[in-house]
Amino acid sequence: MSFSYVIAWLLPLATGVAAYLAFDRARAAGWRCSAAGYGFVFGLLLVSALTALSARVDTAHAWAHAAPWLVAVAMASIALIWLRGKNGSPLTQQFHRWGKGLGEGALSTTTPRWQRIALLVLLASLAFRAAIALREIWLRPTYPWDAWSAWMVKAKSWFGLGYYTPYVAMHDWMAQAPDANWYTGVAQHYPNALAWVEVWFASAAGGWIEPLINLPWLGLWIALLFAHYGQWRALGLSNTRALFFVYVLGSLPLLTVHAALAGYADIWIAVLFAFAVLAWTRWLQQRDIGQLALALVCAAVLPTIKLEGYVWMASLLAAIAFGALPSRWRWRCVILAVAAFLALFVFGGAKALLGLTGHADASGQLALVLAPSWHGEAIVGIGRTLFAQPNWHLLWWLVPPIVIWHRSELAARDWLWLPGLLLAVCIGLLLFLFLATDASRWAQSFTAINRLVLQLTPAVVSLLALLLRDVDFPAAERGTDPTRDPRSDPG
Amino acid sequence: MIRRIILVVVLIFIWLAVLGWAAGVPWNAPIVPTQRIALSGSDFRAQFGSGVPAANVFVVSALAADGTGLQTVPLARVRATDVPVLCYSLADFPDTLELSLVFRRADASDDLGTVSIPAPGSGMACVNLSTYADWRGEITELGFAEYATAQLVPPSVAANFPPFRIESVQLQSPSWSQVFARVRSDWFGYRPWALLSISALGPQIFSLQNSWMQLVVVLGLLFSLAATWVILRWPRQRIALAAVFAAIGAWVLLDLRWLDDFVAKHRVIERLYAGKPWDERRALQPDEDTLAAAREVSRLAQEQGVKRVLVLSDSTYTLLRFIYFLLPLNTAPMAQALGETPGAPPPRDALIAVFGSEWNYDKAAGTLGNGTVAYRVAPVYAKGDLRVFRARETTP
């Protein structure tokens, strides 16, 4: 492994952490882990944007072109933290504290011995599966279908050519001028963000070495767990409980598969959607404006990863706006939104509107949702994939009883029921897709359904973790966590 | 005390019932099979590939040149519905190979029925064939077929394996004695990585309906908790605590099973790729022939000085893999590209690479077509499944 490849990992991480800390003003419990998790993902997103901007004419040395810009972003972020430090804790102190260790105090001495041992075993099992995933990625050429048919195609051609070239529709490709050098493919309309991340790592690795290009997928899985631990701590979970839910999240088989069989974009969507929900929840709970900004950034980035990111972004932004409304307006908005949805997608309004505006033929990608029809047979596929197959352990069996069990608490706190409502709407949209459109075949063939469910799953685990944060179980853990931020639960 | 004894009896009954349901054992089935057809390994004979009978076993040592092995044994007209449970023991079966059950029915003696079955692992594996639609009528021949695990193992690697042994095979009528062997095969049998694994774990073997451990564990726990609540009259808080413990325990149990599966899946990857440099690993593709063909086309494109390649294949998998291997050459799937530009001929500056396709070249007319459309082309290269053409000026 070359020096440049090591730098290609460390530089985005450092820049991302600095950028996160520039947003995150309050140093709540778990902030180091949040910074590491969000920082890694933000670093890769910055890599994508800066590589796309600076390396189009020389993709073979993309990392060398983008790295100075990344350093500049890191310096700007540090300057912002320093300026803020004048009014709060000094910059050096903040970084010193961050450097003291990400897992510091993770298992306090107040935790009963048996729980500590059990948790260590569970967390060791996460390390074990991470090691297997690492070997899996390290050893083999890119394996899963969409990775080599869609997500790596642009990156491989740009890197192999040594420069960027546009991907166009096939009829344009057929008709192009001899010197145009346009490319095409079955996924030419997919967003480019991941392709630029792959170009960055390929250029740092010095060749199209697939294991080295796919390795960030494992980093993403680890970042997901770190960020969730940090945010759950900040939201009031005890060390023990936060670590237990880290195990719950990390043990979900299909999530691990998306790290081990690297190359799909769904885990990126899952990470960003979950990060947005967590940051928004912190805004709702603690009114930390930096967290609201984080939520908005994560939401805004979603469409640059994958096309369904538009739907999740719209859902998130609508939820954030809904949460900001005065109570008296909220129900009116719900009625309006439901009526608009029914009019547009159930009663054919969207199709009619497109027809009226002369865009009837532009409805290709929306065709699925523009002509809804009931597909009850998909229920069997949905049921099997969520409740029988070994994709999610017991997660979907546990969600309904836990929500019902804690319904009164859920209803009592904005920072619980608003994210809960968002997830319910998102799940409702998935049910609409699979039960009321031709996408039902993807539920019956067990294909897209799980990958779309995956995109919401970490956020669903967060909701369960927050609902169970104060449950008196077992007896030895009764009482309030002494390390909990007194501001963490305004409700 | 009596209540506790009753509870233990009820719990045993509950778990036997859910396991029996999972294994597909009818409630009125006997404890041991009433019908059993036992075959010794030495009864088998190699139809494809190499193997020799030895004391009570059949030793398979090599696949045929086409990458397939087949060993069969004739049967004296066995009624399929009488003996739907297949139990088999194969020692040292390599995890780079996929195993299929092959059978011939009296009413379709020209056809062989084939169904993928789990690799046996250690001991006896049992599968229930009653849910497989073709398992009917009278069976006159039975056997096993082996080949490189599809879309995972390079055939060149799969062809080299230490000999494995067919030890024993039994066809049985349903009985309660099969319950544990059945669920063991369903839940703990080796399932290789498949392209579907990124979307769902488990349903790789579509043709055989298998039971799901998760569902059985949940149902067993729910009934057990309900029985405990009713019989021991536990207060609600205590039963809730028991439910929490049960849920955590079940989660960990399912996770251990998943880790076991994950390790088994990964073991094959270690066997295939560990200890080899990247240049060697890169060439070890499950579709080595596609990679070789793509390299040939890249060479031809360079030779001919063309920058664009239209790719044609009847298999979507092969088509997209071919395109990926050809990058950074400027490629497009031919059928889709021409479909989006009706009436337009293939661009003259492009090669047309046809790999594994039914499209035919009509030498007399000088066209490449599929019966519906035809394009004027000039042949450039042909070897095996790969044919390469260049578009000519006009289209008929």
mmCIF file of C-alpha atoms in Angstrom, chain A residues 185-329:
data_model
loop_
_atom_site.group_PDB
_atom_site.id
_atom_site.type_symbol
_atom_site.label_atom_id
_atom_site.label_comp_id
_atom_site.label_asym_id
_atom_site.label_seq_id
_atom_site.Cartn_x
_atom_site.Cartn_y
_atom_site.Cartn_z
ATOM 1 C CA GLY A 185 -24.160 3.025 -20.502
ATOM 2 C CA VAL A 186 -27.197 1.526 -18.867
ATOM 3 C CA ALA A 187 -26.606 3.731 -15.805
ATOM 4 C CA GLN A 188 -25.476 6.879 -17.594
ATOM 5 C CA HIS A 189 -28.117 8.947 -15.786
ATOM 6 C CA TYR A 190 -26.964 7.945 -12.296
ATOM 7 C CA PRO A 191 -25.320 10.668 -10.161
ATOM 8 C CA ASN A 192 -21.531 10.981 -10.321
ATOM 9 C CA ALA A 193 -20.596 11.511 -6.669
ATOM 10 C CA LEU A 194 -19.481 7.949 -5.952
ATOM 11 C CA ALA A 195 -17.603 7.744 -9.244
ATOM 12 C CA TRP A 196 -15.419 10.666 -8.179
ATOM 13 C CA VAL A 197 -14.717 9.055 -4.809
ATOM 14 C CA GLU A 198 -13.596 5.947 -6.708
ATOM 15 C CA VAL A 199 -11.408 8.030 -9.009
ATOM 16 C CA TRP A 200 -9.782 9.603 -5.936
ATOM 17 C CA PHE A 201 -8.875 6.245 -4.410
ATOM 18 C CA ALA A 202 -7.851 4.712 -7.751
ATOM 19 C CA SER A 203 -5.479 7.599 -8.428
ATOM 20 C CA ALA A 204 -4.012 7.351 -4.937
ATOM 21 C CA ALA A 205 -3.601 3.585 -5.332
ATOM 22 C CA GLY A 206 -1.828 4.152 -8.633
ATOM 23 C CA GLY A 207 -4.065 1.896 -10.697
ATOM 24 C CA TRP A 208 -7.512 0.386 -11.068
ATOM 25 C CA ILE A 209 -7.033 -1.865 -8.046
ATOM 26 C CA GLU A 210 -10.585 -2.750 -7.059
ATOM 27 C CA PRO A 211 -9.980 -3.825 -3.444
ATOM 28 C CA LEU A 212 -8.332 -0.487 -2.680
ATOM 29 C CA ILE A 213 -11.176 1.373 -4.379
ATOM 30 C CA ASN A 214 -13.827 -0.627 -2.501
ATOM 31 C CA LEU A 215 -12.268 -0.347 0.942
ATOM 32 C CA PRO A 216 -14.091 2.916 1.841
ATOM 33 C CA TRP A 217 -17.324 0.904 2.003
ATOM 34 C CA LEU A 218 -16.022 -0.775 5.139
ATOM 35 C CA GLY A 219 -14.972 2.639 6.421
ATOM 36 C CA LEU A 220 -18.523 3.776 5.864
ATOM 37 C CA TRP A 221 -19.886 0.909 7.984
ATOM 38 C CA ILE A 222 -17.479 1.743 10.794
ATOM 39 C CA ALA A 223 -18.297 5.458 10.507
ATOM 40 C CA LEU A 224 -21.986 4.613 10.766
ATOM 41 C CA LEU A 225 -21.431 2.816 14.059
ATOM 42 C CA PHE A 226 -19.169 5.529 15.488
ATOM 43 C CA ALA A 227 -21.524 8.354 14.572
ATOM 44 C CA HIS A 228 -24.538 6.539 15.984
ATOM 45 C CA TYR A 229 -22.768 5.858 19.251
ATOM 46 C CA GLY A 230 -21.786 9.514 19.529
ATOM 47 C CA GLN A 231 -25.191 10.917 18.639
ATOM 48 C CA TRP A 232 -27.049 8.436 20.845
ATOM 49 C CA ARG A 233 -24.848 9.484 23.772
ATOM 50 C CA ALA A 234 -25.551 13.119 23.007
ATOM 51 C CA LEU A 235 -29.269 12.335 22.870
ATOM 52 C CA GLY A 236 -29.227 10.873 26.359
ATOM 53 C CA LEU A 237 -28.427 7.176 26.085
ATOM 54 C CA SER A 238 -26.127 5.750 28.717
ATOM 55 C CA ASN A 239 -22.768 4.266 27.675
ATOM 56 C CA THR A 240 -24.067 0.764 28.114
ATOM 57 C CA ARG A 241 -27.232 1.276 26.188
ATOM 58 C CA ALA A 242 -25.553 3.168 23.368
ATOM 59 C CA LEU A 243 -22.984 0.408 22.969
ATOM 60 C CA PHE A 244 -25.685 -2.237 23.063
ATOM 61 C CA PHE A 245 -27.515 -0.510 20.220
ATOM 62 C CA VAL A 246 -24.245 -0.162 18.331
ATOM 63 C CA TYR A 247 -24.138 -3.949 18.469
ATOM 64 C CA VAL A 248 -27.774 -4.150 17.348
ATOM 65 C CA LEU A 249 -27.032 -1.912 14.373
ATOM 66 C CA GLY A 250 -23.711 -3.517 13.495
ATOM 67 C CA SER A 251 -25.077 -7.035 13.720
ATOM 68 C CA LEU A 252 -27.776 -6.515 11.077
ATOM 69 C CA PRO A 253 -26.746 -9.023 8.398
ATOM 70 C CA LEU A 254 -27.712 -7.090 5.288
ATOM 71 C CA LEU A 255 -25.919 -3.968 6.492
ATOM 72 C CA THR A 256 -22.758 -6.037 6.975
ATOM 73 C CA VAL A 257 -23.221 -7.550 3.521
ATOM 74 C CA HIS A 258 -23.283 -4.068 1.981
ATOM 75 C CA ALA A 259 -19.913 -3.391 3.570
ATOM 76 C CA ALA A 260 -18.397 -6.769 2.682
ATOM 77 C CA LEU A 261 -19.729 -6.898 -0.886
ATOM 78 C CA ALA A 262 -18.664 -3.330 -1.479
ATOM 79 C CA GLY A 263 -19.812 -1.190 -4.349
ATOM 80 C CA TYR A 264 -23.518 -0.431 -3.919
ATOM 81 C CA ALA A 265 -24.780 3.075 -3.188
ATOM 82 C CA ASP A 266 -27.527 2.021 -0.774
ATOM 83 C CA ILE A 267 -25.295 2.026 2.300
ATOM 84 C CA TRP A 268 -24.297 5.613 1.477
ATOM 85 C CA ILE A 269 -27.948 6.627 1.397
ATOM 86 C CA ALA A 270 -28.566 4.718 4.633
ATOM 87 C CA VAL A 271 -25.670 6.501 6.323
ATOM 88 C CA LEU A 272 -26.597 9.992 5.146
ATOM 89 C CA PHE A 273 -30.293 9.564 5.874
ATOM 90 C CA ALA A 274 -29.534 8.265 9.362
ATOM 91 C CA PHE A 275 -27.037 11.072 9.974
ATOM 92 C CA ALA A 276 -29.645 13.622 8.915
ATOM 93 C CA VAL A 277 -32.298 12.111 11.192
ATOM 94 C CA LEU A 278 -29.918 11.999 14.163
ATOM 95 C CA ALA A 279 -28.752 15.577 13.677
ATOM 96 C CA TRP A 280 -32.332 16.776 13.243
ATOM 97 C CA THR A 281 -33.347 14.900 16.400
ATOM 98 C CA ARG A 282 -30.585 16.680 18.278
ATOM 99 C CA TRP A 283 -31.841 19.987 16.944
ATOM 100 C CA LEU A 284 -35.356 19.125 18.129
ATOM 101 C CA GLN A 285 -34.102 18.055 21.526
ATOM 102 C CA GLN A 286 -31.372 20.592 22.211
ATOM 103 C CA ARG A 287 -31.988 23.420 19.709
ATOM 104 C CA ASP A 288 -28.374 23.187 18.563
ATOM 105 C CA ILE A 289 -28.337 25.171 15.330
ATOM 106 C CA GLY A 290 -25.158 23.414 14.175
ATOM 107 C CA GLN A 291 -27.005 20.092 14.242
ATOM 108 C CA LEU A 292 -29.838 21.543 12.194
ATOM 109 C CA ALA A 293 -27.275 22.690 9.637
ATOM 110 C CA LEU A 294 -25.789 19.171 9.632
ATOM 111 C CA ALA A 295 -29.210 17.669 9.034
ATOM 112 C CA LEU A 296 -29.824 20.005 6.120
ATOM 113 C CA VAL A 297 -26.412 19.286 4.593
ATOM 114 C CA CYS A 298 -26.919 15.513 4.871
ATOM 115 C CA ALA A 299 -30.384 15.817 3.335
ATOM 116 C CA ALA A 300 -29.154 18.019 0.509
ATOM 117 C CA VAL A 301 -26.389 15.583 -0.404
ATOM 118 C CA LEU A 302 -28.711 12.582 -0.753
ATOM 119 C CA PRO A 303 -29.699 13.178 -4.413
ATOM 120 C CA THR A 304 -26.047 13.388 -5.447
ATOM 121 C CA ILE A 305 -25.600 9.773 -4.360
ATOM 122 C CA LYS A 306 -28.593 7.951 -5.824
ATOM 123 C CA LEU A 307 -31.831 8.920 -7.530
ATOM 124 C CA GLU A 308 -34.122 7.851 -4.680
ATOM 125 C CA GLY A 309 -32.131 10.343 -2.622
ATOM 126 C CA TYR A 310 -34.530 12.952 -4.037
ATOM 127 C CA VAL A 311 -37.437 11.240 -2.290
ATOM 128 C CA TRP A 312 -35.616 10.941 1.025
ATOM 129 C CA MET A 313 -34.352 14.513 0.769
ATOM 130 C CA ALA A 314 -37.867 15.789 0.096
ATOM 131 C CA SER A 315 -39.195 13.734 3.006
ATOM 132 C CA LEU A 316 -36.507 15.037 5.349
ATOM 133 C CA LEU A 317 -36.919 18.664 4.320
ATOM 134 C CA ALA A 318 -40.689 18.386 4.580
ATOM 135 C CA ALA A 319 -40.336 16.848 8.043
ATOM 136 C CA ILE A 320 -37.915 19.535 9.186
ATOM 137 C CA ALA A 321 -40.251 22.227 7.882
ATOM 138 C CA PHE A 322 -43.228 20.480 9.464
ATOM 139 C CA GLY A 323 -41.412 20.347 12.802
ATOM 140 C CA ALA A 324 -40.739 24.080 12.602
ATOM 141 C CA LEU A 325 -44.436 24.917 12.152
ATOM 142 C CA PRO A 326 -46.599 26.113 15.008
ATOM 143 C CA SER A 327 -48.797 23.316 16.341
ATOM 144 C CA ARG A 328 -51.997 24.773 14.944
ATOM 145 C CA TRP A 329 -50.632 24.592 11.407
#
